[in-house]
PDB file of C-alpha atoms in Angstrom:
ATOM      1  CA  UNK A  48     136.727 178.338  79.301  1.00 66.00           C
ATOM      2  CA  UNK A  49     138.373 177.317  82.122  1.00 76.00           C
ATOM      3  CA  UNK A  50     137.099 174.073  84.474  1.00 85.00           C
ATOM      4  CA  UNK A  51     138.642 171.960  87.402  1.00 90.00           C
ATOM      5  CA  UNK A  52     136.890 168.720  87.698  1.00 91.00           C
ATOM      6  CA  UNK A  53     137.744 167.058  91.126  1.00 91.00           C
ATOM      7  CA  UNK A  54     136.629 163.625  92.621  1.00 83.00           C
ATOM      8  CA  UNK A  55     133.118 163.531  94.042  1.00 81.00           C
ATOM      9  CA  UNK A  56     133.138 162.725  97.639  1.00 81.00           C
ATOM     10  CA  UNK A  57     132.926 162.171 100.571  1.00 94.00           C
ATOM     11  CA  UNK A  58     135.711 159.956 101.631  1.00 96.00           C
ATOM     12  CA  UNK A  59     136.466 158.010 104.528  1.00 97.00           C
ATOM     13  CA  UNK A  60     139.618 156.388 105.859  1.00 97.00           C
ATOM     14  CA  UNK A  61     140.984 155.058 108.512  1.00 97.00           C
ATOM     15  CA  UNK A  62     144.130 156.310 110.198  1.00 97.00           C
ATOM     16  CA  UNK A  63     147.449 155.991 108.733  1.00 96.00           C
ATOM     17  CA  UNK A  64     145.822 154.894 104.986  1.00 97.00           C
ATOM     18  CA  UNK A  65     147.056 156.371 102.237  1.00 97.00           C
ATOM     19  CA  UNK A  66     144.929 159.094 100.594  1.00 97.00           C
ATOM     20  CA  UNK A  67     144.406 160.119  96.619  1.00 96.00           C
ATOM     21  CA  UNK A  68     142.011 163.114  95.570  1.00 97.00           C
ATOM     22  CA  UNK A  69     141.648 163.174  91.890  1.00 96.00           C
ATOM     23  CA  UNK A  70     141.634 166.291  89.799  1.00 95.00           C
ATOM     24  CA  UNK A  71     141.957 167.442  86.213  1.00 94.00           C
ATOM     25  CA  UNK A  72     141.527 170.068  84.756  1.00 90.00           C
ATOM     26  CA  UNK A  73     141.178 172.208  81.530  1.00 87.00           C
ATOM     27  CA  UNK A  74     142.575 175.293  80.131  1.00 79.00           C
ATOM     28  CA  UNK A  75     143.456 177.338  77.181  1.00 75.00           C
ATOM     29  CA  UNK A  76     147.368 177.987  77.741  1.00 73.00           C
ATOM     30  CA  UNK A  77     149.149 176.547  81.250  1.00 73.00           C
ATOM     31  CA  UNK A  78     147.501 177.610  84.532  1.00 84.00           C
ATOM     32  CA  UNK A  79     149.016 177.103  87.869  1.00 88.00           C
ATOM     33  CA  UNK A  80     147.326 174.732  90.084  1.00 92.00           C
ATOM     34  CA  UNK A  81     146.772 174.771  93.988  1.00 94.00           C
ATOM     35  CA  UNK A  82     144.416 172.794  96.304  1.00 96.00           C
ATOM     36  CA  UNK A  83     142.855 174.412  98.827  1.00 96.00           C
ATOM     37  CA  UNK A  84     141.641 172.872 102.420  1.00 97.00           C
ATOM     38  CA  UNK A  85     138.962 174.064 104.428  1.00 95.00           C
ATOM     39  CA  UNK A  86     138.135 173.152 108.354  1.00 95.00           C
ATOM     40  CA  UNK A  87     135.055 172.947 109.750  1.00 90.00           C
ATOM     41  CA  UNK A  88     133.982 176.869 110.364  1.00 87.00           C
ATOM     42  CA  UNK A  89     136.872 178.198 108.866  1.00 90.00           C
ATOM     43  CA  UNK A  90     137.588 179.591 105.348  1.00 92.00           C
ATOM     44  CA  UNK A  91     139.518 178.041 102.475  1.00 94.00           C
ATOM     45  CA  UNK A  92     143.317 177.838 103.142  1.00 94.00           C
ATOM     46  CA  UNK A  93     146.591 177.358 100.836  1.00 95.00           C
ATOM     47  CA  UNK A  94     147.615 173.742 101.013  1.00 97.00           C
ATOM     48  CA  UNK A  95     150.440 173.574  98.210  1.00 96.00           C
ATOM     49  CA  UNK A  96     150.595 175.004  94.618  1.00 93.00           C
ATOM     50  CA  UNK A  97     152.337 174.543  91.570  1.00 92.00           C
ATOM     51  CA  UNK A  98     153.111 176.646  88.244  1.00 88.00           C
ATOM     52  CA  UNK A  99     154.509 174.986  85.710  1.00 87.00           C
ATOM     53  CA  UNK A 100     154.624 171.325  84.520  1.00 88.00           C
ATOM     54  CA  UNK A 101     156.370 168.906  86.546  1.00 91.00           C
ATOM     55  CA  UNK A 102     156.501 170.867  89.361  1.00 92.00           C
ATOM     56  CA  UNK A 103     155.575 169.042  92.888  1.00 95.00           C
ATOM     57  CA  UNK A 104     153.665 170.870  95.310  1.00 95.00           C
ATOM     58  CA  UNK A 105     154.216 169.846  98.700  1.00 96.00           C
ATOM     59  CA  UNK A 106     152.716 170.842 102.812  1.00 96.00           C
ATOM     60  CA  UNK A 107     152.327 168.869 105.539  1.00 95.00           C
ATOM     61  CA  UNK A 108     152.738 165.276 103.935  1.00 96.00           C
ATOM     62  CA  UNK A 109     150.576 166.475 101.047  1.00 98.00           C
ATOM     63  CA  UNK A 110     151.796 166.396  98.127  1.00 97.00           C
ATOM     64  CA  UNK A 111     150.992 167.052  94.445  1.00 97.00           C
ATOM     65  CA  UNK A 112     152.482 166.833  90.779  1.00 95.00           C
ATOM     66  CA  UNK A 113     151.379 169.091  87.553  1.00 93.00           C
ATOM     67  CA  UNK A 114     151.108 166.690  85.118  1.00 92.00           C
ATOM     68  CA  UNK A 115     150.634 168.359  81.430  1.00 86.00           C
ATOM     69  CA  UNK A 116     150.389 165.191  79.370  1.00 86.00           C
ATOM     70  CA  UNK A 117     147.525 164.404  81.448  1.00 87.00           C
ATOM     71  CA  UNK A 118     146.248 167.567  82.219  1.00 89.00           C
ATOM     72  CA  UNK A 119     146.014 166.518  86.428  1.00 92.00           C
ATOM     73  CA  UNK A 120     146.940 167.458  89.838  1.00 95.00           C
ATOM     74  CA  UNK A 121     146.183 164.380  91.945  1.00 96.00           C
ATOM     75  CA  UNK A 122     146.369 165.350  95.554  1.00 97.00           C
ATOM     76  CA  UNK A 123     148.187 162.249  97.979  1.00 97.00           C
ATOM     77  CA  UNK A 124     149.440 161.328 101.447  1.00 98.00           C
ATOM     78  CA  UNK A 125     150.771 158.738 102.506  1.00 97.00           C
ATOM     79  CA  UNK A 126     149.354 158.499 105.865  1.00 96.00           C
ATOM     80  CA  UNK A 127     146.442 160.415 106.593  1.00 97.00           C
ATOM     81  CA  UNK A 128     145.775 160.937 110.334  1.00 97.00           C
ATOM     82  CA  UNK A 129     142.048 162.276 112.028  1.00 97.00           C
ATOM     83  CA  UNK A 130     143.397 166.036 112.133  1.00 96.00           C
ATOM     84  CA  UNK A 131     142.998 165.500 107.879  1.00 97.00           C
ATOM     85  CA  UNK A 132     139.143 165.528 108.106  1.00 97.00           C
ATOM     86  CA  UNK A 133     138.661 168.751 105.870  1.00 97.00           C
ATOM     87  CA  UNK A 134     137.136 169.615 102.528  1.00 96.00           C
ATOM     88  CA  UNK A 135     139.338 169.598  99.683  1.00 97.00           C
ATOM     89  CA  UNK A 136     139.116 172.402  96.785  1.00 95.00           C
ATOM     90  CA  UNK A 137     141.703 171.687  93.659  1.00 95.00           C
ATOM     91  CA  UNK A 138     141.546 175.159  91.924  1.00 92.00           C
ATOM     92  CA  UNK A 139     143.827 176.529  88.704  1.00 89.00           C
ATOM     93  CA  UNK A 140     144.375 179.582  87.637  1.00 82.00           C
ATOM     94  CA  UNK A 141     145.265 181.357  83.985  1.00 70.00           C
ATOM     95  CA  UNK A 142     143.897 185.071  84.436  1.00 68.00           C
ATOM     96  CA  UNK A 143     141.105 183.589  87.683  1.00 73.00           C
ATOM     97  CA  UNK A 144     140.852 181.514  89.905  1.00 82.00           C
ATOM     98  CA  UNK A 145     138.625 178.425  89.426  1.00 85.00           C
ATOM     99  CA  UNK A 146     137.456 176.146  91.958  1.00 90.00           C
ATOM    100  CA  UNK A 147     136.299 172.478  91.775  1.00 91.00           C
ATOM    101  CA  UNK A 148     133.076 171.127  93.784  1.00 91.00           C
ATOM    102  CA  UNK A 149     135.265 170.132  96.644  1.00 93.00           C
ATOM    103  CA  UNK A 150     135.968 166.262  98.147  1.00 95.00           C
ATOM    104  CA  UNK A 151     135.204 165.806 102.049  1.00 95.00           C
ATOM    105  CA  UNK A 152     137.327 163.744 103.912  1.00 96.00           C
ATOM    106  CA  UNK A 153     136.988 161.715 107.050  1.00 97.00           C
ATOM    107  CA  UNK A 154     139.726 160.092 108.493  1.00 97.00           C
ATOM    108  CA  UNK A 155     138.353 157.779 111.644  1.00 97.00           C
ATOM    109  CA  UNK A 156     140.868 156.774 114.518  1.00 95.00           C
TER     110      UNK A 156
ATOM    111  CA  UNK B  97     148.628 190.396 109.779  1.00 67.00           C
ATOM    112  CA  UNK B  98     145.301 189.565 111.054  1.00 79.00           C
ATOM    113  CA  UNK B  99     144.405 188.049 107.815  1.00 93.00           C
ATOM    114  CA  UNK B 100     141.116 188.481 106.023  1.00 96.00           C
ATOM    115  CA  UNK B 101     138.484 190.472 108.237  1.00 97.00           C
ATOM    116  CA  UNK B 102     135.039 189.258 107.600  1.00 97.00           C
ATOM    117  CA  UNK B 103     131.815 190.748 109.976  1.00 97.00           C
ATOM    118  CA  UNK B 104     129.396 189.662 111.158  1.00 97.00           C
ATOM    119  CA  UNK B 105     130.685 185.758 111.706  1.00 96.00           C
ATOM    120  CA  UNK B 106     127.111 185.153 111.821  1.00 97.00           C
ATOM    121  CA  UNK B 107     123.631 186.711 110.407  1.00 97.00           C
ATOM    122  CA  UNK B 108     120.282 185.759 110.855  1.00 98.00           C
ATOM    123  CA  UNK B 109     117.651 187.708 109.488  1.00 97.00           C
ATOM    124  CA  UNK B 110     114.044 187.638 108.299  1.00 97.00           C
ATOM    125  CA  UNK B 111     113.080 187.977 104.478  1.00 97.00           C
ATOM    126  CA  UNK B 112     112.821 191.364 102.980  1.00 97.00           C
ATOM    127  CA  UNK B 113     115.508 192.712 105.313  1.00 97.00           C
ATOM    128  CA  UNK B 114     118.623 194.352 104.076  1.00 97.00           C
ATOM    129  CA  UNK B 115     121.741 192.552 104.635  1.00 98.00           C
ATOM    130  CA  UNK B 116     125.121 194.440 104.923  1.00 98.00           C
ATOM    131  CA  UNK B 117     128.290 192.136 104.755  1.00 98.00           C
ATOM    132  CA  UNK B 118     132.170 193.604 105.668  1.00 98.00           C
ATOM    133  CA  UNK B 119     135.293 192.868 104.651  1.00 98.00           C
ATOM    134  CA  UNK B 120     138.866 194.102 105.270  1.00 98.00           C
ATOM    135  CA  UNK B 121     141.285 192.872 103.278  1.00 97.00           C
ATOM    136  CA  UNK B 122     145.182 191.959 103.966  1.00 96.00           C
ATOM    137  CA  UNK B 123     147.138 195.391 103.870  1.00 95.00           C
ATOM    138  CA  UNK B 124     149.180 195.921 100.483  1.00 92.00           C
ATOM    139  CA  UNK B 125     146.876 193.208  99.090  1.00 93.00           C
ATOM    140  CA  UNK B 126     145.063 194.637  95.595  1.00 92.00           C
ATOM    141  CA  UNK B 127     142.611 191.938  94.369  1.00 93.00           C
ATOM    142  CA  UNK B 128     139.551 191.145  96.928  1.00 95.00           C
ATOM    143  CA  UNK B 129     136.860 188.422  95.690  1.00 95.00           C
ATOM    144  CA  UNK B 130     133.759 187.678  97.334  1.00 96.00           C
ATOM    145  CA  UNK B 131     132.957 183.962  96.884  1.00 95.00           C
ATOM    146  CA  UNK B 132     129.308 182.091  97.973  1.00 96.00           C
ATOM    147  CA  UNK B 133     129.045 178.641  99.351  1.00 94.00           C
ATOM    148  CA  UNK B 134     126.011 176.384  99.415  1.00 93.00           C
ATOM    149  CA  UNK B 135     125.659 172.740  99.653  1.00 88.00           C
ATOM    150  CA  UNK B 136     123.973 172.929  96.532  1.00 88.00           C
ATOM    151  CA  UNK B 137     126.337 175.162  94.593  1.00 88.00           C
ATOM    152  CA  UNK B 138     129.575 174.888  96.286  1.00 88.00           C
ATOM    153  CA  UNK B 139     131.819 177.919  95.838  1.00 90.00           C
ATOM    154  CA  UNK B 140     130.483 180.571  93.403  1.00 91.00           C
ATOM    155  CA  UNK B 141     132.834 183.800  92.854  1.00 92.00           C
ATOM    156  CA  UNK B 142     130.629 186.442  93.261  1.00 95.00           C
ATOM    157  CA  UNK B 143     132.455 189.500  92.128  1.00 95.00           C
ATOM    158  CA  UNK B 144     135.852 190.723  92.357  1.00 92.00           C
ATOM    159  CA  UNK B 145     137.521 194.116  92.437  1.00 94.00           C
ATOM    160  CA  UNK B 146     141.206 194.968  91.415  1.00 92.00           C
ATOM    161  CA  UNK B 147     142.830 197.881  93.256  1.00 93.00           C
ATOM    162  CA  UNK B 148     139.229 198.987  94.852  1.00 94.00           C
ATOM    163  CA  UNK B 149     137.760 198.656  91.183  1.00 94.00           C
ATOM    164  CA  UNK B 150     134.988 196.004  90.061  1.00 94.00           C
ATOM    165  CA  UNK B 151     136.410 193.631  87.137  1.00 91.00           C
ATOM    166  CA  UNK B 152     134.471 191.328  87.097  1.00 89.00           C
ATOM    167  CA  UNK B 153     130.550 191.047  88.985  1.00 91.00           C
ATOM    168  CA  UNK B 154     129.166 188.511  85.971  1.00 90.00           C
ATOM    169  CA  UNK B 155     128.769 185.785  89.325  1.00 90.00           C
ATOM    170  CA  UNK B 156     126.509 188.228  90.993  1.00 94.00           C
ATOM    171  CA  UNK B 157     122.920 186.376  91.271  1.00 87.00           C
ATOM    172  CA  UNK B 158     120.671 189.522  90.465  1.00 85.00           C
ATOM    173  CA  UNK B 159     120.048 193.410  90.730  1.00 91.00           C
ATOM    174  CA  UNK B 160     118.936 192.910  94.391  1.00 95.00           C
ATOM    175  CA  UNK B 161     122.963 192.505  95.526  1.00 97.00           C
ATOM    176  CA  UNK B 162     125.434 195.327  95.243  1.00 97.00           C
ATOM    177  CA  UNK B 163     129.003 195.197  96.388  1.00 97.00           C
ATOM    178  CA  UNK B 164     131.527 198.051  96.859  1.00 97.00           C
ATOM    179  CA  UNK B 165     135.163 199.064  98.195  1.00 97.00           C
ATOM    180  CA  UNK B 166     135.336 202.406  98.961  1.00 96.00           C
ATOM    181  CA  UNK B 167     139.101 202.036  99.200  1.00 95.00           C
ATOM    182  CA  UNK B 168     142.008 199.622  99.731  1.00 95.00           C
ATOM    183  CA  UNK B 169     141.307 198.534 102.885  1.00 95.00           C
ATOM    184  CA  UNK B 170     137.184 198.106 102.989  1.00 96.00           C
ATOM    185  CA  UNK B 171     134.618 196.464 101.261  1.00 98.00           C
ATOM    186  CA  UNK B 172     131.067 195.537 101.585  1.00 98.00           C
ATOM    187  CA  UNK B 173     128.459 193.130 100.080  1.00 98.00           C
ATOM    188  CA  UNK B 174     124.822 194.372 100.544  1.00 98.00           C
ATOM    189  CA  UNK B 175     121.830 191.999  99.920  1.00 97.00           C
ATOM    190  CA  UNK B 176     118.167 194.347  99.547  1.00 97.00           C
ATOM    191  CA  UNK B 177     115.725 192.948 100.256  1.00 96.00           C
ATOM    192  CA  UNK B 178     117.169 189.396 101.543  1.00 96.00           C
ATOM    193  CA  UNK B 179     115.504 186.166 100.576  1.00 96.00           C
ATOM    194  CA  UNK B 180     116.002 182.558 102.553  1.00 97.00           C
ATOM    195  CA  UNK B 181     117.601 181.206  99.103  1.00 95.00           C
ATOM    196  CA  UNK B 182     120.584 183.654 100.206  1.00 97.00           C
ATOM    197  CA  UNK B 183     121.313 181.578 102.977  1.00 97.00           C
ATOM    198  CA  UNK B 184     124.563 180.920 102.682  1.00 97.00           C
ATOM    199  CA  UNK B 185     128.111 181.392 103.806  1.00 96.00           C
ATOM    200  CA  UNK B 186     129.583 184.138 101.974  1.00 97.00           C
ATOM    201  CA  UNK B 187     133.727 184.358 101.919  1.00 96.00           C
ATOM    202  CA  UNK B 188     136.007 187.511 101.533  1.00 97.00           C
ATOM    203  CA  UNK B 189     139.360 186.944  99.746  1.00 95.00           C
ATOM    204  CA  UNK B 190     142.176 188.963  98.960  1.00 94.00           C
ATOM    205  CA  UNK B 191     145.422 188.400  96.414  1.00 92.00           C
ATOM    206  CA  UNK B 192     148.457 190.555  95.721  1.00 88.00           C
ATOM    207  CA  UNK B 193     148.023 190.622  91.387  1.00 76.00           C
ATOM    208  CA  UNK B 194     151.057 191.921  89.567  1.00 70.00           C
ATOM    209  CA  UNK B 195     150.246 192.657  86.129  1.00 60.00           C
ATOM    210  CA  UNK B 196     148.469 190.212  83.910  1.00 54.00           C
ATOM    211  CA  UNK B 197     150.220 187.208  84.873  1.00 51.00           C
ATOM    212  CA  UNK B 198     147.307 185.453  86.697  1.00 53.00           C
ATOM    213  CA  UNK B 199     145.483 184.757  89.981  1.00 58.00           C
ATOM    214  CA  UNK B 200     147.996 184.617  93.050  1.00 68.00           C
ATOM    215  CA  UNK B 201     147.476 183.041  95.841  1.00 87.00           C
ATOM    216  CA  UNK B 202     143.992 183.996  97.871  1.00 91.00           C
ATOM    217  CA  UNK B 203     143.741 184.543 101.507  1.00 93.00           C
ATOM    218  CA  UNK B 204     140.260 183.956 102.716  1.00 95.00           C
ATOM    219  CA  UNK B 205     138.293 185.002 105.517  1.00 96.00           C
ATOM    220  CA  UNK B 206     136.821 182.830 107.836  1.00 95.00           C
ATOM    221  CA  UNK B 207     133.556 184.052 106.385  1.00 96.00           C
ATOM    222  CA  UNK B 208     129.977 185.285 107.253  1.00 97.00           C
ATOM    223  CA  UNK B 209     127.220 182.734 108.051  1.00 97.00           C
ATOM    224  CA  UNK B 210     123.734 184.359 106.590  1.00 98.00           C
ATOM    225  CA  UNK B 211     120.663 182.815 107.335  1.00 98.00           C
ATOM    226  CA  UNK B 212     117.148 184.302 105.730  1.00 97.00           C
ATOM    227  CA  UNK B 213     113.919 183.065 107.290  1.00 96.00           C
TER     228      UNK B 213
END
């Protein structure tokens, strides 16, 4: 079956430091891939996507490359600032949607 | 569009009580999902329905939830009789799904807090 394994949390930064949330995941076939972020009280939200290999996702500064050789979609930023502080969902997709555990982040000022 | 329509925002109830969750979905959307999320579990799909019709309810925990959608535009997750290991915040999601090519992109709701004492 399907799985998205995502890096196990929580992480803190500081402002401005540059962020990586790791995530692989496996398939049968070529599912797209998306993270998800989620405020505090609010319900999961579209960050950036991607369908095919090679493809880049990118919102906000975020940013995000389908890699099929090594089966990933590492999440990055360059320079994270405080409004960042979410939870994190990588999630892919052949015929449904599947979620990872989700990575908290704190970014302090 | 108002986006995903979840009620109540918040629940708290005792055990034994029935629970009645709602959900409208975007308009001209025709996949919903209802997903659980616990600190324990994370997010757990619950069920979902494709143009008002169940596909898939394999995530629901036992016999004592039920969901439905009447039609396009409502749907409903009932817990009878509650118990405080529902507690949880439960999320309605909808999707525009053409043909078999795979989950689009889900809108969520900003969900329903239920507590069970």
């Amino acid at each position: 079956g399907n799985s998205v394994t995502q890096m196990e949390g929580p992480v803190t930064l500081s402002e401005e430091a540059f962020l990586t949330i790791n995530c692989t995941y496996t398939a049968t076939g070529y599912p797209s891939l998306f993270w998800y972020v989620q405020y505090p009280g609010e319900g999961l939200q579209l960050l950036l996507k991607a369908t095919k290999a090679d493809d880049k996702g990118s919102n906000k500064g975020f940013e995000a490359t389908y890699r099929k050789e090594t089966t990933s979609f590492h999440l990055e930023k360059g320079s994270v600032q405080v409004s960042d502080s979410a939870v994190y969902f990588c999630a892919g997709s052949a015929r449904q949607l599947t979620f990872g555990s989700g990575t908290q982040l704190t970014v302090l000022p | 569009d108002a986006g995903v329509i979840q009620s109540p925002r918040h629940e708290v109830t005792e055990m034994g009580q029935e629970v009645t969750l709602r959900c409208k979905p975007i308009s001209g959307h025709n996949s919903l999902f209802w997903y659980r999320q616990t600190m324990m579990r994370g997010l757990e799909l619950l069920i979902y329905f494709n143009n008002n019709v169940p596909i898939d309810d394999s995530g629901m925990p036992e016999d004592r939830f039920s969901a439905k959608m009447p039609n396009a535009s409502f749907s409903t997750l009932k817990i009878q009789p509650s118990e405080p290991r529902d507690s949880a915040v439960y999320f309605c999601a909808s999707s525009f799904r053409s043909g078999a090519a795979g989950a689009n992109v889900l809108t969520f709701g900003a969900g329903s807090r239920l507590t069970v004492l």
